[in-house]
Short mmCIF file of C-alpha atoms in Angstrom, two decimals:
data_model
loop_
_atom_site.label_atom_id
_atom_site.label_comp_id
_atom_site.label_asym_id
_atom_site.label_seq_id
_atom_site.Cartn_x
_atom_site.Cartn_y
_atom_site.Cartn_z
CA UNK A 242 -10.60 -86.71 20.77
CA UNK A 243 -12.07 -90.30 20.33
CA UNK A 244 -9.80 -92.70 18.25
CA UNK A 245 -11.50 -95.44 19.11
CA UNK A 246 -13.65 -95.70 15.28
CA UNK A 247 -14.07 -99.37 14.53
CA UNK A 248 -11.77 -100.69 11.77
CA UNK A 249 -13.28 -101.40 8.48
CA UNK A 250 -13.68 -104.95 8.56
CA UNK A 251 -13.17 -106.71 4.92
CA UNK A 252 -15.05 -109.66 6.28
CA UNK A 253 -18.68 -108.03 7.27
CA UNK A 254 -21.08 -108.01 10.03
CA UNK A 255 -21.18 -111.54 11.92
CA UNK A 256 -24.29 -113.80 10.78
CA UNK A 257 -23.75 -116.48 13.68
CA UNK A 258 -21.78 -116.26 17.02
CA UNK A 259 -21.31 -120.16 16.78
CA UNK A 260 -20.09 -120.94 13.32
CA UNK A 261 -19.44 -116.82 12.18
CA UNK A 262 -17.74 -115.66 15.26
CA UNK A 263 -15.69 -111.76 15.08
CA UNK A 264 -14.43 -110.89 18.12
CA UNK A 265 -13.95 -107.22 16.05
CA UNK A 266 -17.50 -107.17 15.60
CA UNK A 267 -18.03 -103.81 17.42
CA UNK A 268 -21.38 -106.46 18.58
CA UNK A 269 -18.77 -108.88 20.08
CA UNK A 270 -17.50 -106.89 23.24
CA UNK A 271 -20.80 -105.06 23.50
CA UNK A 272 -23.19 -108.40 24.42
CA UNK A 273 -19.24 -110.13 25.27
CA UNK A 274 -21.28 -111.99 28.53
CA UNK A 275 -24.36 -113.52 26.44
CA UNK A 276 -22.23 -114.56 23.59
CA UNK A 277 -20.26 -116.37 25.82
CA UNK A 278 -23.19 -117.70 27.93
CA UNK A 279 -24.55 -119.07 24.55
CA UNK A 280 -22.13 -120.66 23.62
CA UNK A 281 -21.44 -122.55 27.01
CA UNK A 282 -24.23 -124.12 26.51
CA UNK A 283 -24.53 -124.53 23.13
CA UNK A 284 -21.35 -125.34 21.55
CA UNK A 285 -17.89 -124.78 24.05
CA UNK A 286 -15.61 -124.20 21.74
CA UNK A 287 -16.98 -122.48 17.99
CA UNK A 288 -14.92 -122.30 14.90
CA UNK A 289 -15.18 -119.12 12.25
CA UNK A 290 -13.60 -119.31 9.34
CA UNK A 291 -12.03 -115.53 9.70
CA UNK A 292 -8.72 -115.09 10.26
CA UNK A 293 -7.88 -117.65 8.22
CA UNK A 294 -9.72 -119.85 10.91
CA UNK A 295 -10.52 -119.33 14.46
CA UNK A 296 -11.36 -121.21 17.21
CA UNK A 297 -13.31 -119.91 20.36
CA UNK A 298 -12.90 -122.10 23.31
CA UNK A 299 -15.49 -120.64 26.24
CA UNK A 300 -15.34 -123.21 29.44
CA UNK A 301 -12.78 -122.46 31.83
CA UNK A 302 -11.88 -126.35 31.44
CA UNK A 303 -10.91 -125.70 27.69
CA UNK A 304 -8.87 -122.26 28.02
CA UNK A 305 -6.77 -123.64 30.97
CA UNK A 306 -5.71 -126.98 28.99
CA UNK A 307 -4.49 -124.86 25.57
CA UNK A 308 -3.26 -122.48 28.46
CA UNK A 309 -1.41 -125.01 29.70
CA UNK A 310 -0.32 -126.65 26.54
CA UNK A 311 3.08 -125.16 25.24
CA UNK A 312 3.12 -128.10 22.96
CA UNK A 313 0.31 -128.10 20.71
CA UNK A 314 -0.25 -124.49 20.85
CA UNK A 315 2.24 -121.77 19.82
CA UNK A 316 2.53 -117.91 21.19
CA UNK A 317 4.45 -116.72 18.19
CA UNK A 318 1.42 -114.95 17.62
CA UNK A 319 -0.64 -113.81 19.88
CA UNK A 320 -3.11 -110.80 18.37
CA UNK A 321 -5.57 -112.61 16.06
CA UNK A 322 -5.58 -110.42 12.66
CA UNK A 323 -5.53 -110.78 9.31
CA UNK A 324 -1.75 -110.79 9.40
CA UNK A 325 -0.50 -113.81 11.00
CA UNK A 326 3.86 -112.19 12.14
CA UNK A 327 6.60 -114.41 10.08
CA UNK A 328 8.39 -114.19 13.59
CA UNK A 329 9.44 -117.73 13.97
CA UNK A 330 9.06 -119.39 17.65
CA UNK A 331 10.19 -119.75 20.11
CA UNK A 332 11.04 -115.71 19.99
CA UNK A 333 8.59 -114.15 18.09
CA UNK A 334 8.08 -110.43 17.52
CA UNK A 335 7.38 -109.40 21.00
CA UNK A 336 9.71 -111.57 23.38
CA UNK A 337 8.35 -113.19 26.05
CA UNK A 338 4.59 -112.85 25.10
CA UNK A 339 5.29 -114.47 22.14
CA UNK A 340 8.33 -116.89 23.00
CA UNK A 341 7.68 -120.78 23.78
CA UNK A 342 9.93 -123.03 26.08
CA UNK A 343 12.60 -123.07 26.39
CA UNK A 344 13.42 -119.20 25.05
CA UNK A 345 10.19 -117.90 26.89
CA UNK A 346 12.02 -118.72 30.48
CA UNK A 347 14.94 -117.05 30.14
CA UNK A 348 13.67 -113.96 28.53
CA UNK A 349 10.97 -113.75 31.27
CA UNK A 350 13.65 -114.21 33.83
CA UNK A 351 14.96 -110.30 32.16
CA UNK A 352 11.50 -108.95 33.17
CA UNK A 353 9.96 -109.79 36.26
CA UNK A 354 12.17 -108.45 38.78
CA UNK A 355 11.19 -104.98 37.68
CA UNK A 356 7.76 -106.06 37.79
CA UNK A 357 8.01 -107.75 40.88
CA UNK A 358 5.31 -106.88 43.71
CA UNK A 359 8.23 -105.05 45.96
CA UNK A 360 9.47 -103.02 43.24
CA UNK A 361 5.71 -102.00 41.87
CA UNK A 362 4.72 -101.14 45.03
CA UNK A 363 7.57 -98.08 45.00
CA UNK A 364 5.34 -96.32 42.08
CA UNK A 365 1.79 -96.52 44.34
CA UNK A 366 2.80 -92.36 45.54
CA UNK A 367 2.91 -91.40 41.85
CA UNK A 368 -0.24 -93.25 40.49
CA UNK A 369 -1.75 -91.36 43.68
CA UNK A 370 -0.79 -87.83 42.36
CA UNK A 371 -1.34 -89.05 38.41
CA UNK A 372 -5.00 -90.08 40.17
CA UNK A 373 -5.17 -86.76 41.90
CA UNK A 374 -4.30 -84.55 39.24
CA UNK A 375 -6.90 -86.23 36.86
CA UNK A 376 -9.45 -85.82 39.39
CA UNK A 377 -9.13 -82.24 39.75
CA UNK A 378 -9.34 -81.33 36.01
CA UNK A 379 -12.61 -83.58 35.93
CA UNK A 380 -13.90 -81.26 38.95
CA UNK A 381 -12.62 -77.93 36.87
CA UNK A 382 -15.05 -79.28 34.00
CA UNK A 383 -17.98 -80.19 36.29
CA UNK A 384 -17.79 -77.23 37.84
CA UNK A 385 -17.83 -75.07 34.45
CA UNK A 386 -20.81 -77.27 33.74
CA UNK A 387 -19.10 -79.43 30.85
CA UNK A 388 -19.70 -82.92 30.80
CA UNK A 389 -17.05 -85.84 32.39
CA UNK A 390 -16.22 -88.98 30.65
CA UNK A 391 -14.95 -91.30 33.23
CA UNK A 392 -12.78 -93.61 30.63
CA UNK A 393 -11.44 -90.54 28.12
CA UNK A 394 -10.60 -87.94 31.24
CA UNK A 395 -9.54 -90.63 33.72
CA UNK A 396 -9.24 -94.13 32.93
CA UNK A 397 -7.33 -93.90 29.62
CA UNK A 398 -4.66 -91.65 30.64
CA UNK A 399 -3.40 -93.31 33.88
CA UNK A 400 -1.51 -96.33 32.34
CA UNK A 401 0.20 -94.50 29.39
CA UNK A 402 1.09 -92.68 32.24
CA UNK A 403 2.76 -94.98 34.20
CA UNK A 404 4.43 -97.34 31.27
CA UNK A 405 6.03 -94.38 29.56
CA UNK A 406 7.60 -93.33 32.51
CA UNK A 407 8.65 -96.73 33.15
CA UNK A 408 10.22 -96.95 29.72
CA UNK A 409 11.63 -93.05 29.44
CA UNK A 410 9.41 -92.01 26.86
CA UNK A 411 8.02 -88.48 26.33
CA UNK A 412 4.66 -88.09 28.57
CA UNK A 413 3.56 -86.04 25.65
CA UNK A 414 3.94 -88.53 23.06
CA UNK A 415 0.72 -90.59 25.01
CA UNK A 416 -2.02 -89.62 22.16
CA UNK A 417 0.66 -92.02 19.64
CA UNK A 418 1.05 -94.73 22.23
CA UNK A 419 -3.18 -95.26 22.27
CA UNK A 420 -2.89 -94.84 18.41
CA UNK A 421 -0.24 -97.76 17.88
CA UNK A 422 -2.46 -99.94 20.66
CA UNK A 423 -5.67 -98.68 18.47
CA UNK A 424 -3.50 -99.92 15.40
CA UNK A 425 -2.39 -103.49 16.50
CA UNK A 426 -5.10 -104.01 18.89
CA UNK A 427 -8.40 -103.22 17.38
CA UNK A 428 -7.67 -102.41 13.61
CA UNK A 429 -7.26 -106.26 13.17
CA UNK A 430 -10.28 -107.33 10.28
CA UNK A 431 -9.06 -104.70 7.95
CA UNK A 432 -6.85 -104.69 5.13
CA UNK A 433 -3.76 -106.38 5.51
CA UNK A 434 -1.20 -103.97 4.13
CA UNK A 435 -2.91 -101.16 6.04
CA UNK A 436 -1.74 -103.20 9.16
CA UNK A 437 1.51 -103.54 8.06
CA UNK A 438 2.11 -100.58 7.10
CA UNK A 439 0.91 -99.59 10.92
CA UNK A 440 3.36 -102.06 12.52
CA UNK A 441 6.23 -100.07 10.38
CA UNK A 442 5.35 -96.66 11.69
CA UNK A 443 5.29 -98.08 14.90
CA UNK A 444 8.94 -99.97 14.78
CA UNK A 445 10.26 -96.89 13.41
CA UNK A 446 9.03 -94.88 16.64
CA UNK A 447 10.41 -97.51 18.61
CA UNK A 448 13.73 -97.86 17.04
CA UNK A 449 14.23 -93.64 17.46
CA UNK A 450 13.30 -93.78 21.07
CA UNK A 451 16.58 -96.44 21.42
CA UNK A 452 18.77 -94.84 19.05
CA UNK A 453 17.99 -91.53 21.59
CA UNK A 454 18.56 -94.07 24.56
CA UNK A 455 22.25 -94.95 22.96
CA UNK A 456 23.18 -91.41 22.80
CA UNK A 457 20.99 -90.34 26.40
CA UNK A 458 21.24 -93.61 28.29
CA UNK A 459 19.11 -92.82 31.58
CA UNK A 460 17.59 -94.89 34.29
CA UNK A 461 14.64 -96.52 32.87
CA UNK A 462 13.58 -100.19 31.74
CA UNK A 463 14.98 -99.06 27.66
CA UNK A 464 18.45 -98.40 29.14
CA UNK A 465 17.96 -101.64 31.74
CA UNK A 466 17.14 -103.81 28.32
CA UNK A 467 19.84 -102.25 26.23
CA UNK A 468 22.20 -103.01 29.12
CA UNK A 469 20.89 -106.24 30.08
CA UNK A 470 22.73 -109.45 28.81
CA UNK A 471 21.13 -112.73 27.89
CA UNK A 472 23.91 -115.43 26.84
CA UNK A 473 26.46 -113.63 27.71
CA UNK A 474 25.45 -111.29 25.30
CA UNK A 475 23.13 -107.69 24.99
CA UNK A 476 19.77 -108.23 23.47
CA UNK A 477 19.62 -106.82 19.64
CA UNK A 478 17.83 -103.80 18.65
CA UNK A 479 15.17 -105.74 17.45
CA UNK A 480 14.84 -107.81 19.96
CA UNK A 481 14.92 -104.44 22.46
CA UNK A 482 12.09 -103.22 20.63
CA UNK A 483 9.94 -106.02 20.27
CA UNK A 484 10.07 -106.25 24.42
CA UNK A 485 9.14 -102.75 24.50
CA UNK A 486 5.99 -102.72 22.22
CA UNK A 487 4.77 -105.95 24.44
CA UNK A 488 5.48 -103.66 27.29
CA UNK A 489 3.86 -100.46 25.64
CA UNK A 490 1.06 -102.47 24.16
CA UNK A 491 -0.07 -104.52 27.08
CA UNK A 492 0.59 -101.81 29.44
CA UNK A 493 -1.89 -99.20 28.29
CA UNK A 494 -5.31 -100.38 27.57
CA UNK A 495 -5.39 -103.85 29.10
CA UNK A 496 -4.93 -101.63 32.75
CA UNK A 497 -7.32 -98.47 31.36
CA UNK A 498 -9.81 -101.07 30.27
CA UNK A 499 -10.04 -102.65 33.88
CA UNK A 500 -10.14 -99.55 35.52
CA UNK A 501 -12.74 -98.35 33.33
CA UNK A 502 -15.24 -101.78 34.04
CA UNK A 503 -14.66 -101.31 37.38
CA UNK A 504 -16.49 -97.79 37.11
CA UNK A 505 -18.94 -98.71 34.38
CA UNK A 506 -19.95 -101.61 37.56
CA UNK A 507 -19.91 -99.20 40.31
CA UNK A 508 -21.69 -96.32 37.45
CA UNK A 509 -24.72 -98.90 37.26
CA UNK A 510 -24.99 -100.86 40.41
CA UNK A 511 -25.67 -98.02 42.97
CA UNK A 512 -25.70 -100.43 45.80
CA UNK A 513 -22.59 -101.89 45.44
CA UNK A 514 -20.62 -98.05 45.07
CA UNK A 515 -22.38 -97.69 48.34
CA UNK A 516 -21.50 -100.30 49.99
CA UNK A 517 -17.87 -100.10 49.15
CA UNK A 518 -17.63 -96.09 50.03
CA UNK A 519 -18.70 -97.25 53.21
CA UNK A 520 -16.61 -99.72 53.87
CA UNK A 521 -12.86 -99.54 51.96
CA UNK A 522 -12.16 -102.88 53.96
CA UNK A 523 -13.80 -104.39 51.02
CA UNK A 524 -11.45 -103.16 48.35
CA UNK A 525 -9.36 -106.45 48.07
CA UNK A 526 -12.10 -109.13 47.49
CA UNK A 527 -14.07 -106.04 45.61
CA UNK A 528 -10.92 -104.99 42.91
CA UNK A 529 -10.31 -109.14 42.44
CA UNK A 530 -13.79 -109.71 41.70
CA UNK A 531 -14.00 -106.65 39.43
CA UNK A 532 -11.19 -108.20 37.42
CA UNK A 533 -13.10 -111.18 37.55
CA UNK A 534 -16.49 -110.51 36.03
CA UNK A 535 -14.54 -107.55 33.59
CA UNK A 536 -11.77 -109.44 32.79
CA UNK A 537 -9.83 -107.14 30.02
CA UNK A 538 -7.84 -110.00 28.43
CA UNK A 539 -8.48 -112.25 25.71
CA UNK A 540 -5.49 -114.05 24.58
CA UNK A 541 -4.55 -116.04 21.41
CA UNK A 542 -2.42 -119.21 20.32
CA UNK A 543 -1.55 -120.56 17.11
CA UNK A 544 -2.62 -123.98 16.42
CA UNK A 545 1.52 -125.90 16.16
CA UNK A 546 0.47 -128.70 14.79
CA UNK A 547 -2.93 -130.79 13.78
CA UNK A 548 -4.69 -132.46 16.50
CA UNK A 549 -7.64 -133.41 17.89
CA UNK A 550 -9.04 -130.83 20.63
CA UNK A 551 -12.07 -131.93 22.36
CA UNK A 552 -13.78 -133.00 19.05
CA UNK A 553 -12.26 -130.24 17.32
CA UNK A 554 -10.04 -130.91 14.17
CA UNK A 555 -7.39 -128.22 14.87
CA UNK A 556 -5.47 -127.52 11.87
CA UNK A 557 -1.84 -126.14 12.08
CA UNK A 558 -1.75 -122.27 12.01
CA UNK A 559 -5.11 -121.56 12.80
CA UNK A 560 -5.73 -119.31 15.36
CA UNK A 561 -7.43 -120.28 19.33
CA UNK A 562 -8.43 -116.92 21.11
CA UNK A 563 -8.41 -117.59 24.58
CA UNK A 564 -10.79 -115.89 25.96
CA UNK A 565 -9.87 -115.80 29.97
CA UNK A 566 -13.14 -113.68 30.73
CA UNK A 567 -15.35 -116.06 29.61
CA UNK A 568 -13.35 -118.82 31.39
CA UNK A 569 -14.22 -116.12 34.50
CA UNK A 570 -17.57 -116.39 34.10
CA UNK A 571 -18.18 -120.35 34.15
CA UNK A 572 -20.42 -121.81 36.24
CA UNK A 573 -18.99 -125.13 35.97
CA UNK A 574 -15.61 -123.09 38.09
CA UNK A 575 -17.10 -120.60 40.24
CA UNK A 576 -20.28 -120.28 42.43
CA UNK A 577 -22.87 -118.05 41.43
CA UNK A 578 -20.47 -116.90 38.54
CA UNK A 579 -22.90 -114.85 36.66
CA UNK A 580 -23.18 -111.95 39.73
CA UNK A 581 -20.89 -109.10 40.75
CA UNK A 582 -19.85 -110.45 44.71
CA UNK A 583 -17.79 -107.81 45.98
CA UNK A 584 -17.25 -109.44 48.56
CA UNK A 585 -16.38 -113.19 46.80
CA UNK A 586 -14.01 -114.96 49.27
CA UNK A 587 -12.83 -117.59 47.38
CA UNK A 588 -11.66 -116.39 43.58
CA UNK A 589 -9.46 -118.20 41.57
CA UNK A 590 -9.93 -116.04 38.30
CA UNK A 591 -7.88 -116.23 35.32
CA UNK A 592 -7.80 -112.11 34.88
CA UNK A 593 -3.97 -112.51 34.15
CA UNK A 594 -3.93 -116.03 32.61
CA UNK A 595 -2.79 -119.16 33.66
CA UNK A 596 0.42 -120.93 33.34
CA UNK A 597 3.79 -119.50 32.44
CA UNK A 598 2.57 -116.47 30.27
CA UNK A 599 0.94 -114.88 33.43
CA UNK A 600 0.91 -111.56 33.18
CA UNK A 601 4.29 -109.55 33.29
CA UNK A 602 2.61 -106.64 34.43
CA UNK A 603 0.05 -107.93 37.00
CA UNK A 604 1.20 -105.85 40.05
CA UNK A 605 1.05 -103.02 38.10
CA UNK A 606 -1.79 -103.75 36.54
CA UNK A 607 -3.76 -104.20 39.97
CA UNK A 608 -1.93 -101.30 41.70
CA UNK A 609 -3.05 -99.05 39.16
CA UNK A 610 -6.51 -100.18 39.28
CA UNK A 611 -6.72 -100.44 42.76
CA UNK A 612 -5.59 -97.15 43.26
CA UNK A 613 -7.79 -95.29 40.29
CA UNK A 614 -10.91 -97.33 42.54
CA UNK A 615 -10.09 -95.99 45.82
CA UNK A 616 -9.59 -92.10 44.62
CA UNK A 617 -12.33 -92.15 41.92
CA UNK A 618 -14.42 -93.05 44.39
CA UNK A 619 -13.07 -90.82 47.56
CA UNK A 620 -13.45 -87.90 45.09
CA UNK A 621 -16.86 -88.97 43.87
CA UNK A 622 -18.64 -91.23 46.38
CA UNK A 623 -21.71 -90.43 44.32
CA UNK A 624 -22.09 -90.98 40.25
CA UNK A 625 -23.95 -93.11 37.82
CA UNK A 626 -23.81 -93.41 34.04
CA UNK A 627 -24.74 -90.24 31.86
CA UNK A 628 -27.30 -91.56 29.60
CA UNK A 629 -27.84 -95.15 29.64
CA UNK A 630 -25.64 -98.61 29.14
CA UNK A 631 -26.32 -97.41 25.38
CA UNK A 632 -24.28 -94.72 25.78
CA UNK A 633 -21.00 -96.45 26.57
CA UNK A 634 -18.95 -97.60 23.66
CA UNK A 635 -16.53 -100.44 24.01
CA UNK A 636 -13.59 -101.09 22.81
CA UNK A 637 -13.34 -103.75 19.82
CA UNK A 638 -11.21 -106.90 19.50
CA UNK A 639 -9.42 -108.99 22.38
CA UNK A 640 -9.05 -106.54 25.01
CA UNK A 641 -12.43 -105.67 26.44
CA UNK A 642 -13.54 -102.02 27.94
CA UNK A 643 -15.11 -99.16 27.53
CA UNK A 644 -13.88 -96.68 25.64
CA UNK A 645 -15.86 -94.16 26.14
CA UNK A 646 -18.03 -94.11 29.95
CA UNK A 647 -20.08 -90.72 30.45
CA UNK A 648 -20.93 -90.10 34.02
CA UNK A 649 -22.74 -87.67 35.78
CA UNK A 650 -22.03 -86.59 39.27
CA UNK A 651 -24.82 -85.21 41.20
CA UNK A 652 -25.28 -82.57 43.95
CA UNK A 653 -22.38 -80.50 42.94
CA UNK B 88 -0.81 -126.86 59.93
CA UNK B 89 1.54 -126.17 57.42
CA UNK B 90 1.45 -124.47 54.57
CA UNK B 91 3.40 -125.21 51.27
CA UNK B 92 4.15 -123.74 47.72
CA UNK B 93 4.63 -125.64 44.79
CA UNK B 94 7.43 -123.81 42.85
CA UNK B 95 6.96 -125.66 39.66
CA UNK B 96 3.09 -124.62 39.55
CA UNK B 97 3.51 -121.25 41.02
CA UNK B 98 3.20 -118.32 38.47
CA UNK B 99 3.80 -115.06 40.31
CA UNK B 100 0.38 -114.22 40.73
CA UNK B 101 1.20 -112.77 44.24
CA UNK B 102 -2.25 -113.79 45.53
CA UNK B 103 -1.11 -115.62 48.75
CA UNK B 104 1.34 -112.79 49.41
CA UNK B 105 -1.69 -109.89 49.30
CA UNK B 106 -3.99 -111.80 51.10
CA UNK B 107 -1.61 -113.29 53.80
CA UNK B 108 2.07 -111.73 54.04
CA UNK B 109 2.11 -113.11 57.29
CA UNK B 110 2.85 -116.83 55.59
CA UNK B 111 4.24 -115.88 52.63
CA UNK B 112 7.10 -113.87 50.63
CA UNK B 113 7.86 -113.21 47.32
CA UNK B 114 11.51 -113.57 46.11
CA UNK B 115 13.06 -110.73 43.11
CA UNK B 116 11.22 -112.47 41.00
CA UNK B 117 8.09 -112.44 41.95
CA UNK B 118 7.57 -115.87 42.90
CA UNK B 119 5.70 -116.72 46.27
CA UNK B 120 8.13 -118.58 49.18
CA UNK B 121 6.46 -119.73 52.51
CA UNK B 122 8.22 -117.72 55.44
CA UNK B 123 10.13 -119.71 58.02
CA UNK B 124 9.64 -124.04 58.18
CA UNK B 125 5.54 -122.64 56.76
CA UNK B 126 4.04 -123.62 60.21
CA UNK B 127 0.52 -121.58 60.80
CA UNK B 128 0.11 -120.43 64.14
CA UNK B 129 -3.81 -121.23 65.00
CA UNK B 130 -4.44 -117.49 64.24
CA UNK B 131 -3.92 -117.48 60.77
CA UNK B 132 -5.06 -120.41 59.66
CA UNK B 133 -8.04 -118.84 57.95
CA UNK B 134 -5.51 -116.66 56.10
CA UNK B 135 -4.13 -120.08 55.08
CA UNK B 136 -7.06 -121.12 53.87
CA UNK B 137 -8.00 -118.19 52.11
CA UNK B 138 -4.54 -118.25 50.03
CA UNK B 139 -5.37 -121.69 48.80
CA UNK B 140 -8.87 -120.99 47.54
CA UNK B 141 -7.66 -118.10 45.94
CA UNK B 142 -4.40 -119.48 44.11
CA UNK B 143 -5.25 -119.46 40.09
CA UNK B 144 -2.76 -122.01 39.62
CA UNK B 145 -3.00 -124.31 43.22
CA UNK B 146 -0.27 -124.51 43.95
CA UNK B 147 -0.75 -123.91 47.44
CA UNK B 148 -1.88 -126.72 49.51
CA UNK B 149 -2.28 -127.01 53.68
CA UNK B 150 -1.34 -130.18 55.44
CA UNK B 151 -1.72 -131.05 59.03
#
């Protein structure tokens, strides 16, 4: 089953990446690394009039000041669509991704300890066996002679995974969790009360799955956030759910999409999968660099008030992507930033952002990946693309992967 | 050498804690703490080195 259709966008195919930008144009994620080069050079940060205006920021310079900036820039929204949330800051729909100081601190405070490197580290065993067990069923089909897709049987289903368990959701229910990401995520230049109506379907999924926690309370991070007090006082439903769909949302195909980059590098650069079968030492500097050059993770701000940015007339709810994976890729921060170094010792990347909305989920994020590297590649030491680059489709919108990565394993 | 974390700039990327758990902890949230006084024994001072250059946020810095 492929979900993954582009959205009907009511805006049209892009004329020009400077002045016309879509980051939904199923074009954008596709040539992501020239667009971006382009624009370094030719105009650092471009302005489209979608969205109600956008602003595209490329140099790693510009992304870490509005990064930085808490002020001028707002995270009440942070998914650049045709519907801009009426969640006011600092709270926003999806607490703390879309709180601002001083809210975002203390809500953040709720969620890292689970997400803390120690406590992560206690789930490596099952990703393992998750890894395993995906593995086989990709040998089964091999075997019978059926063709392997390295993002829909492997990558895709190993975060779902993970976060549902996390949250003590139904494994089964996985197929609706990449629907609702597909909804908010990449379904974001279409009609506007199409994505409302989405965002309804989805808060009514969410809202069952606590009512069933009230009446089954269990040991999982729903039960720890219906527990948890904040104030002296236990978060409302709303407020419960709106931390889950951040944690739902940006658990699935941020982590699926890095894991599937990762391959697509190591599908097309035969010297490189060699290299690092032969010598696992290089994992660490290997995995960072992957999320380096592949960075998954655009994010987005709302423009809080009208200033002047850098020569840019910022107007007050407009929105800034903030495109961290271009930011990766600047020459200006890193040497030799346009190659794959698997073996890069010194690599500051922004892969999880910068500042105080780093990413919640980061040790997860890189023990999943790390882990779906190491077995993919024990299993299959030897692979390449099925097809050619053609034959990969990418995801659309602010999270970059692909979405669907044939490979072909020979000598078996 | 020493080696020293700057808690207001430091973001929980865990960096300096995979690369050199020798020199550094995290605490329950996440958040990277310099074991002991943060003295580097001669040893594992390009471990020291290596967490700073690899710190998105620098917050890290190595003094004599």
């Amino acid at each position: 089953m492929t979900v993954y259709e582009p959205p009907v966008s009511i805006y049209g195919p892009v004329t020009d990446w400077a002045t016309d930008f879509d980051h939904a144009d199923p074009a954008y994620n596709r040539n992501a690394h020239a667009i971006w080069g382009e624009l370094r050079d030719t105009c650092p940060v471009a302005h489209s009039d979608r969205y109600g205006g956008t602003w595209l920021p490329v140099t790693h310079e510009t992304v870490r000041e509005i990064a930085y900036d808490t002020e001028n820039f707002t995270s009440r929204a942070v998914v650049v669509s045709t519907v801009v949330p009426d969640d006011p800051a600092p709270i926003g729909g999806a607490p703390p991704i879309t709180s601002d100081p001083p809210f975002h601190h203390d809500a953040r405070r709720l969620l890292l300890p689970p997400f803390s490197p120690k406590k992560i580290a206690e789930w490596e065993d099952e990703v393992r066996i998750l890894c395993h067990s995906l593995l086989d069923a990709m040998e089964a089909k091999i075997a019978a002679g059926e063709p392997v897709d390295a993002a829909l049987d492997y990558a895709q289903h190993i975060p779902v995974n993970v976060i549902s368990r996390m949250l003590g959701f139904p494994l089964e229910d996985d197929d609706i969790f990449r629907g609702f990401v597909h909804d908010i995520l990449e379904s974001i230049n279409g009609e506007p009360e199409e994505r409302i109506r989405s965002f309804e379907r989805i808060d009514a999924y969410l809202l069952a799955q606590i009512e069933d926690h009230r009446a089954n309370p269990r040991d999982d991070l729903t039960s720890y956030l219906m527990d948890v007090e904040m104030y002296g006082e236990k978060l409302p439903d709303n407020m419960v759910g709106g931390v889950i769909l951040l944690l739902l949302v940006a658990g699935i195909d941020t982590t699926w999409s890095a894991i599937g980059s990762s391959i697509w590098h190591l599908a097309t650069h035969a010297d490189d999968r060699r290299r690092l079968v032969a010598d696992p030492s290089l994992m660490t500097t290997a995995i960072e660099e992957f999320l380096r050059a592949y960075a998954p993770v655009t994010m987005a701000r709302l423009v809080a008030k009208d200033h002047d940015f850098h020569g840019c007339p910022m107007k007050k709810d407009e929105w800034v992507l903030l495109p961290f994976p271009a930011a990766n890729l600047d020459p200006a921060e890193f040497a030799d930033a346009d190659k794959v170094l698997i073996d890069r010792q010194e690599n500051r990347h922004a892969a999880f952002g910068l500042g105080i909305h780093r990413c919640l989920g980061s040790n997860l994020a890189r023990l999943e990946l790390r882990v779906a590297v190491e077995e993919f590649i024990a299993r299959f030491p030897d692979f390449e693309l099925d097809g050619t680059v053609d034959d990969v489709v990418w995801s659309v919108g602010q999270i970059r992967g692909p979405r669907e990565l044939p490979v072909r394993v020979p000598n078996r | 050498m020493r080696i020293h974390v700057d808690a207001e700039k430091c973001q929980g990327h865990n960096r300096c804690y995979a690369l050199a758990p020798e020199l550094f902890d995290v605490d329950d949230y996440g958040n990277a703490v310099v074991i002991g006084d943060g003295t580097v024994s001669p040893d594992l001072v390009e471990r020291a080195k290596l967490a700073v250059a690899n710190c998105p946020e620098f917050a890290i810095t190595l003094s004599e």
